[in-house]
CSV table of C-alpha atoms and ligand atoms in Angstrom, one decimal:
chain,number,residue,atom,x,y,z
A,1178,UNK,CA,81.7,-135.6,-241.7
A,1179,UNK,CA,81.0,-133.8,-238.2
A,1180,UNK,CA,77.8,-135.0,-236.9
A,1181,UNK,CA,76.2,-132.4,-234.9
A,1182,UNK,CA,76.4,-132.4,-231.4
A,1183,UNK,CA,74.2,-134.6,-228.7
A,1184,UNK,CA,71.9,-132.1,-226.7
A,1185,UNK,CA,72.0,-132.2,-223.6
A,1186,UNK,CA,68.6,-130.4,-222.0
A,1187,UNK,CA,68.9,-128.7,-218.1
A,1188,UNK,CA,67.3,-128.7,-215.1
A,1189,UNK,CA,68.5,-127.1,-211.9
A,1190,UNK,CA,67.4,-127.3,-208.5
A,1191,UNK,CA,68.3,-126.1,-205.5
A,1192,UNK,CA,69.8,-123.6,-203.3
A,1193,UNK,CA,73.0,-121.1,-205.2
A,1194,UNK,CA,74.9,-124.2,-204.1
A,1195,UNK,CA,72.7,-126.9,-206.3
A,1196,UNK,CA,73.4,-123.3,-209.2
A,1197,UNK,CA,77.5,-123.7,-208.5
A,1198,UNK,CA,77.8,-128.7,-209.2
A,1199,UNK,CA,75.1,-128.0,-212.6
A,1200,UNK,CA,77.9,-125.2,-213.7
A,1201,UNK,CA,80.3,-127.6,-213.5
A,1202,UNK,CA,78.8,-130.2,-215.1
A,1203,UNK,CA,77.5,-127.7,-217.9
A,1204,UNK,CA,81.9,-126.9,-218.3
A,1205,UNK,CA,82.7,-130.3,-218.4
A,1206,UNK,CA,79.4,-131.4,-221.1
A,1207,UNK,CA,80.2,-128.1,-222.9
A,1208,UNK,CA,84.0,-129.0,-222.9
A,1209,UNK,CA,83.4,-132.3,-224.0
A,1210,UNK,CA,81.3,-131.1,-228.0
A,1211,UNK,CA,77.6,-130.9,-225.4
A,1212,UNK,CA,75.1,-128.4,-226.7
A,1213,UNK,CA,72.8,-127.7,-224.5
A,1214,UNK,CA,68.7,-128.5,-225.7
A,1215,UNK,CA,66.1,-124.9,-224.3
A,1216,UNK,CA,63.5,-126.9,-224.8
A,1217,UNK,CA,63.5,-130.9,-223.1
A,1218,UNK,CA,61.7,-131.9,-226.9
A,1219,UNK,CA,64.9,-130.7,-228.5
A,1220,UNK,CA,67.2,-133.5,-226.3
A,1221,UNK,CA,69.5,-136.4,-226.7
A,1222,UNK,CA,68.9,-136.5,-222.4
A,1223,UNK,CA,67.6,-134.0,-219.5
A,1224,UNK,CA,70.4,-134.1,-216.5
A,1225,UNK,CA,67.7,-133.1,-213.2
A,1226,UNK,CA,69.9,-131.9,-210.9
A,1227,UNK,CA,67.5,-132.0,-207.6
A,1228,UNK,CA,66.7,-130.7,-204.0
A,1229,UNK,CA,66.0,-132.2,-200.9
A,1230,UNK,CA,66.7,-130.2,-198.2
A,1231,UNK,CA,62.8,-130.3,-197.0
A,1232,UNK,CA,59.9,-132.7,-198.5
A,1233,UNK,CA,58.4,-129.5,-200.5
A,1234,UNK,CA,62.2,-129.5,-202.3
A,1235,UNK,CA,61.9,-132.8,-202.4
A,1236,UNK,CA,58.3,-132.8,-204.6
A,1237,UNK,CA,59.2,-130.0,-206.6
A,1238,UNK,CA,62.4,-132.4,-207.5
A,1239,UNK,CA,60.1,-135.9,-208.3
A,1240,UNK,CA,58.1,-133.5,-210.0
A,1241,UNK,CA,60.4,-131.5,-212.4
A,1242,UNK,CA,61.0,-135.5,-213.0
A,1243,UNK,CA,58.3,-136.9,-214.4
A,1244,UNK,CA,58.2,-133.6,-216.6
A,1245,UNK,CA,61.5,-134.6,-218.0
A,1246,UNK,CA,60.8,-138.4,-217.5
A,1247,UNK,CA,57.0,-137.4,-220.6
A,1248,UNK,CA,58.6,-135.2,-222.6
A,1249,UNK,CA,62.3,-136.6,-223.3
A,1250,UNK,CA,62.2,-140.6,-221.1
A,1251,UNK,CA,65.4,-140.2,-221.1
A,1252,UNK,CA,66.5,-138.1,-217.4
A,1253,UNK,CA,69.4,-138.5,-215.5
A,1254,UNK,CA,68.9,-137.7,-212.2
A,1255,UNK,CA,71.6,-135.9,-209.3
A,1256,UNK,CA,72.1,-133.2,-206.5
A,1257,UNK,CA,71.4,-134.3,-202.6
A,1258,UNK,CA,67.9,-136.3,-203.3
A,1259,UNK,CA,69.8,-138.6,-205.5
A,1260,UNK,CA,70.1,-139.4,-201.6
A,1261,UNK,CA,67.4,-141.3,-201.6
A,1262,UNK,CA,67.7,-142.9,-204.6
A,1263,UNK,CA,64.6,-145.3,-203.3
A,1264,UNK,CA,62.4,-143.0,-203.6
A,1265,UNK,CA,63.2,-141.7,-207.3
A,1266,UNK,CA,63.3,-145.4,-208.9
A,1267,UNK,CA,59.9,-145.7,-206.8
A,1268,UNK,CA,58.5,-142.5,-208.3
A,1269,UNK,CA,59.7,-143.0,-211.7
A,1270,UNK,CA,61.3,-147.0,-212.0
A,1271,UNK,CA,62.8,-145.9,-215.4
A,1272,UNK,CA,65.7,-143.0,-215.3
A,1273,UNK,CA,69.0,-143.6,-216.3
A,1274,UNK,CA,70.9,-143.2,-213.2
A,1275,UNK,CA,71.2,-141.4,-209.9
A,1276,UNK,CA,73.4,-139.8,-208.4
A,1277,UNK,CA,74.0,-137.6,-204.9
A,1278,UNK,CA,75.3,-134.9,-205.1
A,1279,UNK,CA,79.3,-133.4,-207.0
A,1280,UNK,CA,79.9,-136.4,-208.6
A,1281,UNK,CA,80.5,-134.6,-211.7
A,1282,UNK,CA,82.4,-137.7,-213.0
A,1283,UNK,CA,79.0,-140.1,-212.3
A,1284,UNK,CA,76.4,-138.2,-214.7
A,1285,UNK,CA,79.2,-137.1,-217.1
A,1286,UNK,CA,79.8,-140.4,-217.9
A,1287,UNK,CA,76.2,-141.4,-217.6
A,1288,UNK,CA,75.2,-138.4,-220.0
A,1289,UNK,CA,78.6,-140.5,-222.5
A,1290,UNK,CA,76.7,-143.6,-221.8
A,1291,UNK,CA,73.1,-141.9,-223.5
A,1292,UNK,CA,74.2,-139.1,-226.0
A,1293,UNK,CA,78.4,-140.2,-226.8
A,1294,UNK,CA,79.5,-136.9,-227.0
A,1295,UNK,CA,80.7,-135.3,-230.9
A,1296,UNK,CA,84.1,-133.9,-230.0
A,1297,UNK,CA,85.7,-130.9,-232.6
A,1298,UNK,CA,88.5,-129.7,-230.1
A,1299,UNK,CA,88.3,-126.9,-232.3
A,1300,UNK,CA,85.4,-125.7,-232.8
A,1301,UNK,CA,84.5,-126.5,-229.1
A,1302,UNK,CA,86.5,-124.7,-226.7
A,1303,UNK,CA,85.3,-123.7,-223.7
A,1304,UNK,CA,85.5,-119.7,-221.7
A,1305,UNK,CA,88.4,-120.7,-219.3
A,1306,UNK,CA,85.2,-119.0,-216.8
A,1307,UNK,CA,82.7,-122.1,-217.9
A,1308,UNK,CA,79.6,-122.0,-218.9
A,1309,UNK,CA,77.6,-120.4,-216.5
A,1310,UNK,CA,73.7,-120.4,-215.7
A,1311,UNK,CA,73.7,-116.8,-214.2
A,1312,UNK,CA,73.8,-113.6,-216.4
A,1313,UNK,CA,76.4,-112.8,-217.1
A,1314,UNK,CA,77.5,-109.9,-215.0
A,1315,UNK,CA,77.2,-111.7,-211.5
A,1316,UNK,CA,78.1,-115.9,-210.6
A,1317,UNK,CA,78.7,-117.8,-207.3
A,1318,UNK,CA,81.8,-118.3,-206.3
A,1319,UNK,CA,81.5,-121.7,-203.7
A,1320,UNK,CA,84.2,-121.7,-202.1
A,1321,UNK,CA,83.6,-124.1,-199.8
A,1322,UNK,CA,82.4,-127.4,-199.7
A,1323,UNK,CA,79.6,-129.2,-197.0
A,1324,UNK,CA,79.3,-128.3,-192.8
A,1325,UNK,CA,81.3,-129.4,-189.1
A,1326,UNK,CA,78.0,-128.8,-187.4
A,1327,UNK,CA,74.7,-130.7,-187.1
A,1328,UNK,CA,71.8,-127.9,-186.5
A,1329,UNK,CA,68.8,-130.0,-185.9
A,1330,UNK,CA,66.3,-129.6,-188.4
A,1331,UNK,CA,69.3,-129.5,-191.2
A,1332,UNK,CA,70.7,-132.5,-193.0
A,1333,UNK,CA,72.9,-131.2,-194.8
A,1334,UNK,CA,76.1,-132.3,-193.0
A,1335,UNK,CA,75.0,-135.9,-193.6
A,1336,UNK,CA,74.0,-135.4,-197.3
A,1337,UNK,CA,77.6,-133.2,-197.8
A,1338,UNK,CA,79.5,-134.9,-195.8
A,1339,UNK,CA,82.5,-132.4,-193.0
A,1340,UNK,CA,83.9,-129.2,-194.0
A,1341,UNK,CA,85.7,-129.8,-197.3
A,1342,UNK,CA,87.9,-125.7,-198.5
A,1343,UNK,CA,89.3,-125.5,-202.0
A,1344,UNK,CA,92.8,-124.4,-201.2
A,1345,UNK,CA,93.5,-120.4,-201.1
A,1346,UNK,CA,94.7,-120.5,-204.9
A,1347,UNK,CA,92.4,-122.3,-206.1
A,1348,UNK,CA,89.5,-120.0,-205.2
A,1349,UNK,CA,91.1,-116.9,-206.2
A,1350,UNK,CA,92.2,-118.2,-209.9
A,1351,UNK,CA,88.2,-119.4,-210.1
A,1352,UNK,CA,87.7,-115.6,-208.8
A,1353,UNK,CA,89.8,-114.1,-212.0
A,1354,UNK,CA,89.2,-115.9,-214.0
A,1355,UNK,CA,85.4,-114.5,-213.9
A,1356,UNK,CA,86.7,-111.8,-213.7
A,1357,UNK,CA,88.2,-111.4,-217.1
A,1358,UNK,CA,85.0,-112.6,-218.8
A,1359,UNK,CA,83.0,-110.0,-217.1
A,1360,UNK,CA,81.2,-110.4,-214.0
A,1361,UNK,CA,81.0,-107.2,-211.6
A,1362,UNK,CA,79.8,-109.4,-208.5
A,1363,UNK,CA,81.2,-111.8,-206.8
A,1364,UNK,CA,78.9,-113.8,-204.2
A,1365,UNK,CA,80.2,-115.5,-202.4
A,1366,UNK,CA,78.6,-119.5,-201.0
A,1367,UNK,CA,79.2,-121.8,-198.6
A,1368,UNK,CA,77.4,-123.5,-195.3
A,1369,UNK,CA,79.6,-121.8,-193.7
A,1370,UNK,CA,81.9,-119.2,-194.9
A,1371,UNK,CA,83.2,-118.1,-191.4
A,1372,UNK,CA,84.5,-121.7,-191.3
A,1373,UNK,CA,86.1,-121.3,-194.8
A,1374,UNK,CA,89.8,-123.0,-194.3
A,1375,UNK,CA,89.1,-124.6,-190.5
A,1376,UNK,CA,89.9,-127.9,-192.1
A,1377,UNK,CA,93.1,-127.1,-194.2
A,1378,UNK,CA,94.8,-125.2,-190.6
A,1379,UNK,CA,94.0,-122.1,-193.2
A,1380,UNK,CA,97.8,-123.2,-195.3
A,1381,UNK,CA,98.7,-120.1,-197.1
A,1382,UNK,CA,98.6,-120.9,-201.1
A,1383,UNK,CA,100.5,-119.1,-203.7
A,1384,UNK,CA,98.3,-116.2,-204.8
A,1385,UNK,CA,100.0,-112.6,-207.6
A,1386,UNK,CA,103.5,-113.8,-205.5
A,1387,UNK,CA,102.7,-114.1,-202.3
A,1388,UNK,CA,100.9,-116.3,-200.0
A,1389,UNK,CA,96.7,-116.0,-198.6
A,1390,UNK,CA,95.6,-118.0,-196.2
A,1391,UNK,CA,92.7,-119.6,-196.5
A,1392,UNK,CA,90.8,-118.6,-194.8
A,1393,UNK,CA,87.7,-115.9,-195.0
A,1394,UNK,CA,89.2,-113.1,-193.7
A,1395,UNK,CA,92.4,-113.1,-196.0
A,1396,UNK,CA,90.4,-114.8,-199.0
A,1397,UNK,CA,88.1,-111.0,-198.6
A,1398,UNK,CA,90.8,-108.8,-198.4
A,1399,UNK,CA,92.3,-111.0,-202.1
A,1400,UNK,CA,88.9,-111.1,-204.1
A,1401,UNK,CA,88.7,-106.6,-202.9
A,1402,UNK,CA,91.3,-106.2,-204.7
A,1403,UNK,CA,90.2,-107.6,-207.8
A,1404,UNK,CA,88.3,-103.8,-208.6
A,1405,UNK,CA,84.6,-106.5,-208.3
A,1406,UNK,CA,81.4,-106.0,-206.2
A,1407,UNK,CA,82.3,-109.2,-204.0
A,1408,UNK,CA,79.5,-109.7,-201.8
A,1409,UNK,CA,79.4,-112.7,-198.5
A,1410,UNK,CA,76.4,-115.1,-198.3
A,1411,UNK,CA,76.1,-117.5,-195.5
A,1412,UNK,CA,78.3,-116.1,-192.2
A,1413,UNK,CA,78.4,-117.0,-188.9
A,1414,UNK,CA,79.0,-114.4,-186.5
A,1415,UNK,CA,81.8,-115.9,-185.6
A,1416,UNK,CA,85.0,-112.6,-183.5
A,1417,UNK,CA,86.5,-113.3,-186.9
A,1418,UNK,CA,84.1,-111.7,-187.8
A,1419,UNK,CA,84.7,-108.5,-186.5
A,1420,UNK,CA,88.1,-108.2,-189.0
A,1421,UNK,CA,85.9,-108.8,-191.8
A,1422,UNK,CA,84.6,-105.3,-191.3
A,1423,UNK,CA,87.5,-102.7,-191.8
A,1424,UNK,CA,87.3,-103.6,-194.9
A,1425,UNK,CA,83.6,-103.1,-195.7
A,1426,UNK,CA,84.3,-100.1,-194.5
A,1427,UNK,CA,87.3,-98.6,-197.1
A,1428,UNK,CA,85.0,-100.2,-200.1
A,1429,UNK,CA,87.1,-103.2,-200.2
A,1430,UNK,CA,84.1,-106.4,-200.1
A,1431,UNK,CA,79.8,-104.5,-200.3
A,1432,UNK,CA,78.8,-103.7,-197.3
A,1433,UNK,CA,76.9,-106.9,-197.3
A,1434,UNK,CA,76.4,-109.5,-194.5
A,1435,UNK,CA,74.2,-112.4,-195.0
A,1436,UNK,CA,74.0,-114.0,-192.1
A,1437,UNK,CA,71.1,-117.4,-190.7
A,1438,UNK,CA,69.6,-116.2,-187.1
A,1439,UNK,CA,66.9,-118.6,-187.4
A,1440,UNK,CA,66.3,-117.6,-183.7
A,1441,UNK,CA,67.3,-115.4,-180.9
A,1442,UNK,CA,65.6,-117.2,-178.0
A,1443,UNK,CA,69.1,-118.9,-176.0
A,1444,UNK,CA,67.1,-122.0,-175.0
A,1445,UNK,CA,65.2,-122.8,-179.1
A,1446,UNK,CA,69.0,-121.4,-180.4
A,1447,UNK,CA,70.4,-124.7,-178.3
A,1448,UNK,CA,67.7,-127.4,-179.1
A,1449,UNK,CA,68.6,-126.0,-182.8
A,1450,UNK,CA,72.4,-126.4,-182.0
A,1451,UNK,CA,73.1,-123.8,-184.1
A,1452,UNK,CA,77.0,-122.1,-184.7
A,1453,UNK,CA,78.2,-118.9,-182.6
A,1454,UNK,CA,75.0,-119.3,-180.4
A,1455,UNK,CA,76.1,-117.5,-177.6
A,1456,UNK,CA,77.6,-114.9,-178.8
A,1457,UNK,CA,75.9,-111.1,-177.9
A,1458,UNK,CA,74.4,-110.6,-181.6
A,1459,UNK,CA,73.2,-106.9,-181.1
A,1460,UNK,CA,76.1,-105.7,-179.0
A,1461,UNK,CA,78.4,-107.1,-182.1
A,1462,UNK,CA,75.6,-105.8,-184.3
A,1463,UNK,CA,76.1,-102.3,-182.7
A,1464,UNK,CA,79.3,-102.1,-183.0
A,1465,UNK,CA,79.6,-103.7,-186.7
A,1466,UNK,CA,77.0,-100.6,-188.4
A,1467,UNK,CA,79.1,-98.1,-185.9
A,1468,UNK,CA,82.3,-99.4,-187.7
A,1469,UNK,CA,80.3,-99.5,-191.7
A,1470,UNK,CA,77.3,-97.3,-190.8
A,1471,UNK,CA,76.5,-98.6,-195.0
A,1472,UNK,CA,76.4,-101.6,-193.0
A,1473,UNK,CA,73.2,-104.5,-194.9
A,1474,UNK,CA,72.5,-107.6,-192.7
A,1475,UNK,CA,70.5,-110.6,-194.5
A,1476,UNK,CA,69.1,-113.6,-192.0
A,1477,UNK,CA,66.4,-115.5,-192.1
A,1478,UNK,CA,64.4,-117.0,-189.7
A,1479,UNK,CA,63.0,-120.2,-188.0
A,1480,UNK,CA,59.1,-119.7,-187.2
A,1481,UNK,CA,57.7,-122.8,-185.6
A,1482,UNK,CA,61.0,-124.6,-183.1
A,1483,UNK,CA,59.2,-128.0,-182.0
A,1484,UNK,CA,58.9,-127.2,-178.2
A,1485,UNK,CA,59.0,-122.9,-179.4
A,1486,UNK,CA,57.1,-121.5,-176.9
A,1487,UNK,CA,54.6,-118.5,-177.3
A,1488,UNK,CA,56.8,-116.3,-174.5
A,1489,UNK,CA,59.7,-117.4,-176.7
A,1490,UNK,CA,58.5,-116.3,-180.3
A,1491,UNK,CA,57.8,-113.4,-178.7
A,1492,UNK,CA,61.7,-112.9,-177.6
A,1493,UNK,CA,62.5,-113.1,-181.3
A,1494,UNK,CA,60.0,-110.1,-182.1
A,1495,UNK,CA,61.1,-108.3,-180.0
A,1496,UNK,CA,65.1,-109.0,-181.2
A,1497,UNK,CA,64.1,-107.7,-185.1
A,1498,UNK,CA,62.3,-104.7,-183.5
A,1499,UNK,CA,65.7,-104.4,-182.0
A,1500,UNK,CA,68.2,-105.4,-184.2
A,1501,UNK,CA,66.5,-103.6,-188.0
A,1502,UNK,CA,67.9,-106.4,-190.0
A,1503,UNK,CA,67.4,-105.2,-193.4
A,1504,UNK,CA,66.6,-108.2,-195.0
A,1505,UNK,CA,64.6,-110.4,-193.6
A,1506,UNK,CA,64.5,-114.5,-195.1
A,1507,UNK,CA,61.7,-116.3,-192.4
A,1508,UNK,CA,60.3,-120.1,-192.8
A,1509,UNK,CA,57.5,-121.9,-190.6
A,1510,UNK,CA,59.2,-125.2,-189.1
A,1511,UNK,CA,59.5,-128.2,-191.3
A,1512,UNK,CA,60.7,-131.8,-190.6
A,1513,UNK,CA,63.5,-133.1,-193.0
A,1514,UNK,CA,62.9,-136.2,-192.2
A,1515,UNK,CA,65.7,-137.6,-191.3
A,1516,UNK,CA,66.4,-134.7,-189.3
A,1517,UNK,CA,66.9,-135.1,-185.9
A,1518,UNK,CA,64.9,-132.0,-184.6
A,1519,UNK,CA,61.7,-133.9,-185.8
A,1520,UNK,CA,62.4,-136.2,-182.9
A,1521,UNK,CA,61.9,-133.0,-180.1
A,1522,UNK,CA,58.4,-132.9,-178.2
A,1523,UNK,CA,56.3,-131.0,-178.5
A,1524,UNK,CA,55.7,-130.1,-182.3
A,1525,UNK,CA,54.5,-126.2,-183.0
A,1526,UNK,CA,50.6,-127.3,-184.2
A,1527,UNK,CA,50.4,-125.7,-188.6
A,1528,UNK,CA,47.7,-123.0,-187.2
A,1529,UNK,CA,50.1,-120.9,-184.7
A,1530,UNK,CA,52.9,-121.6,-187.7
A,1531,UNK,CA,51.4,-120.2,-189.6
A,1532,UNK,CA,49.8,-117.0,-187.4
A,1533,UNK,CA,53.8,-116.0,-185.9
A,1534,UNK,CA,54.5,-116.6,-189.7
A,1535,UNK,CA,52.0,-113.7,-190.5
A,1536,UNK,CA,53.3,-111.7,-186.7
A,1537,UNK,CA,57.0,-112.2,-187.9
A,1538,UNK,CA,56.7,-110.7,-190.9
A,1539,UNK,CA,54.4,-107.9,-190.3
A,1540,UNK,CA,56.8,-106.2,-187.5
A,1541,UNK,CA,59.3,-107.3,-190.4
A,1542,UNK,CA,58.1,-105.2,-193.2
A,1543,UNK,CA,57.9,-101.7,-191.2
A,1544,UNK,CA,61.9,-102.8,-190.4
A,1545,UNK,CA,62.6,-102.4,-194.0
A,1546,UNK,CA,60.7,-99.4,-194.8
A,1547,UNK,CA,62.0,-97.8,-192.2
A,1548,UNK,CA,65.9,-98.8,-193.2
A,1549,UNK,CA,65.4,-98.3,-197.0
A,1550,UNK,CA,63.8,-94.9,-195.8
A,1551,UNK,CA,67.6,-93.8,-195.5
A,1552,UNK,CA,68.1,-94.2,-199.0
A,1553,UNK,CA,66.9,-91.5,-200.6
A,1554,UNK,CA,68.0,-88.5,-201.2
A,1555,UNK,CA,71.2,-90.9,-201.1
A,1556,UNK,CA,73.7,-91.3,-203.8
A,1557,UNK,CA,74.2,-95.2,-204.2
A,1558,UNK,CA,76.1,-97.5,-206.5
A,1559,UNK,CA,73.9,-99.7,-208.5
A,1560,UNK,CA,75.0,-102.4,-210.8
A,1561,UNK,CA,72.1,-102.8,-214.4
A,1562,UNK,CA,70.0,-106.2,-214.5
A,1563,UNK,CA,67.5,-105.6,-216.7
A,1564,UNK,CA,66.2,-103.3,-219.4
A,1565,UNK,CA,63.2,-103.0,-221.7
A,1566,UNK,CA,61.3,-100.2,-222.9
A,1567,UNK,CA,59.9,-98.7,-220.4
A,1568,UNK,CA,63.6,-98.0,-217.7
A,1569,UNK,CA,66.6,-100.7,-216.0
A,1570,UNK,CA,66.7,-102.2,-212.9
A,1571,UNK,CA,69.5,-103.6,-210.9
A,1572,UNK,CA,70.6,-103.4,-207.6
A,1573,UNK,CA,72.7,-101.7,-205.2
A,1574,UNK,CA,75.0,-102.5,-202.4
A,1575,UNK,CA,72.9,-104.0,-200.3
A,1576,UNK,CA,70.6,-106.3,-202.8
A,1577,UNK,CA,72.0,-109.6,-203.6
A,1578,UNK,CA,70.3,-110.8,-206.3
A,1579,UNK,CA,66.8,-113.5,-206.3
A,1580,UNK,CA,66.4,-112.4,-202.4
A,1581,UNK,CA,66.2,-109.5,-201.9
A,1582,UNK,CA,64.7,-106.1,-203.7
A,1583,UNK,CA,65.7,-104.2,-206.6
A,1584,UNK,CA,66.4,-100.5,-208.0
A,1585,UNK,CA,64.0,-99.3,-209.9
A,1586,UNK,CA,65.4,-97.3,-212.9
A,1587,UNK,CA,62.8,-96.0,-214.2
A,1588,UNK,CA,62.6,-94.2,-218.3
A,1589,UNK,CA,66.8,-94.6,-217.5
A,1590,UNK,CA,66.5,-97.0,-220.8
A,1591,UNK,CA,69.9,-96.7,-222.5
A,1592,UNK,CA,71.2,-98.9,-220.3
A,1593,UNK,CA,72.4,-103.0,-220.8
A,1594,UNK,CA,72.4,-105.3,-218.1
A,1595,UNK,CA,75.9,-105.2,-216.7
A,1596,UNK,CA,76.6,-101.6,-216.3
A,1597,UNK,CA,77.4,-100.0,-213.2
A,1598,UNK,CA,75.8,-96.3,-212.7
A,1599,UNK,CA,75.0,-94.1,-210.0
A,1600,UNK,CA,71.2,-93.2,-209.1
A,1601,UNK,CA,69.8,-90.9,-207.2
A,1602,UNK,CA,67.3,-92.5,-204.8
A,1603,UNK,CA,64.0,-90.4,-204.7
A,1604,UNK,CA,61.2,-93.0,-203.0
A,1605,UNK,CA,62.1,-96.6,-200.9
A,1606,UNK,CA,59.0,-99.3,-200.0
A,1607,UNK,CA,59.2,-101.6,-197.8
A,1608,UNK,CA,60.7,-104.1,-200.6
A,1609,UNK,CA,62.8,-101.9,-204.0
A,1610,UNK,CA,63.9,-98.4,-204.1
A,1611,UNK,CA,63.5,-95.9,-207.0
A,1612,UNK,CA,65.3,-93.5,-208.0
A,1613,UNK,CA,67.1,-91.4,-211.2
A,1614,UNK,CA,70.9,-91.9,-212.7
A,1615,UNK,CA,72.8,-89.3,-212.0
A,1616,UNK,CA,73.5,-87.2,-214.9
A,1617,UNK,CA,71.2,-88.9,-216.9
B,1122,SF4,S1,75.2,-124.8,-190.4
B,1122,SF4,FE1,74.1,-124.9,-189.7
B,1122,SF4,S2,71.9,-125.4,-190.8
B,1122,SF4,FE2,74.1,-124.5,-192.1
B,1122,SF4,S3,74.0,-126.5,-193.4
B,1122,SF4,FE3,75.3,-126.0,-191.6
B,1122,SF4,S4,73.9,-128.1,-190.0
B,1122,SF4,FE4,72.9,-127.3,-191.5
């Protein structure tokens, strides 16, 4: 008699990279016949994929483990915070196992032990594209893991090690499988997308009968042949980024660059040990926009880095005013346990950090409002994410899911998630656009 499948609860915290890890673990478990439980109570065991990047993320991870322990009691912990087993066991001594990031096999083995699988290969087939936690029409595509840089505020290289790129053929095979499964937007992620393939010496791999080098430019060109949106995240402004701009201008890759600049003052950038900190970024941005006028640039910044003076902060404001970035996220510096920047002199006090954060966000709100107003009266493609009784919500090429704004399409109730439509933009504010479907 067929046993009913064991059920696994899953909590995935942290960045898109952690989400990809979660998807891999779930795909493997589904292939072995496990079901995914909707609630902690309905699960035979719960896996919590943690984030250990900031202290606030560590607190959130501990809370999620605590909730799973209270509601289920059989809990397997993995992910970045798993590197600090002492902290986890200190707070929750009875968790079943603790592993670090991308230890898929160890997580699966712990699940086997806690709740043995009831495998039936004929009933438990998994779609070729694996199981995704993102909506069906978009998916994250992780091209490498780890990082060769040593930014002083970051412990990711310590947690995840140096850069390890996936061979280009493997990345392309995954991308094709996702597109065949209905994905209409691929979000390329890594810790440092521009460095893709450096560790492989940019070795070529066969794809569709021709070689594709493990290099950002070649990979973008190949992904651009799949006929779906391709969005690039975590790009550093190395010189070869210039080669991707023509692909954007030709419509092969979305005209969108997510570049975490983090600051603009040269001394602060040097103290942060940022990659490409000597690049003349304002000139580069102007040149990119000249070649690709619809380019959207998103970035993140840190205010209140140790030693940041008022004058250095004002440099950052002036730079932002001149750069006119489309989308900006800003964090107040938080001393992450183990990060070298914590030892730098002159920490900025908390009130000052808050005040700088508010000034930066005020300035950026005005910039963002100006930038978005330029779409009014134009036609833009919109990928629909959600539809309810009032209308549809989607995103234009300028909007990444979760982090950017959206395009509201009031009254467009006949659409379904995953539709790609053309909208005429009628209104804008500092975050979002409003429009109507052309011909709708
Ligand atoms: S580039 Fe810097 S911030 Fe990004 S993962 Fe590498 S060390 Fe961390």
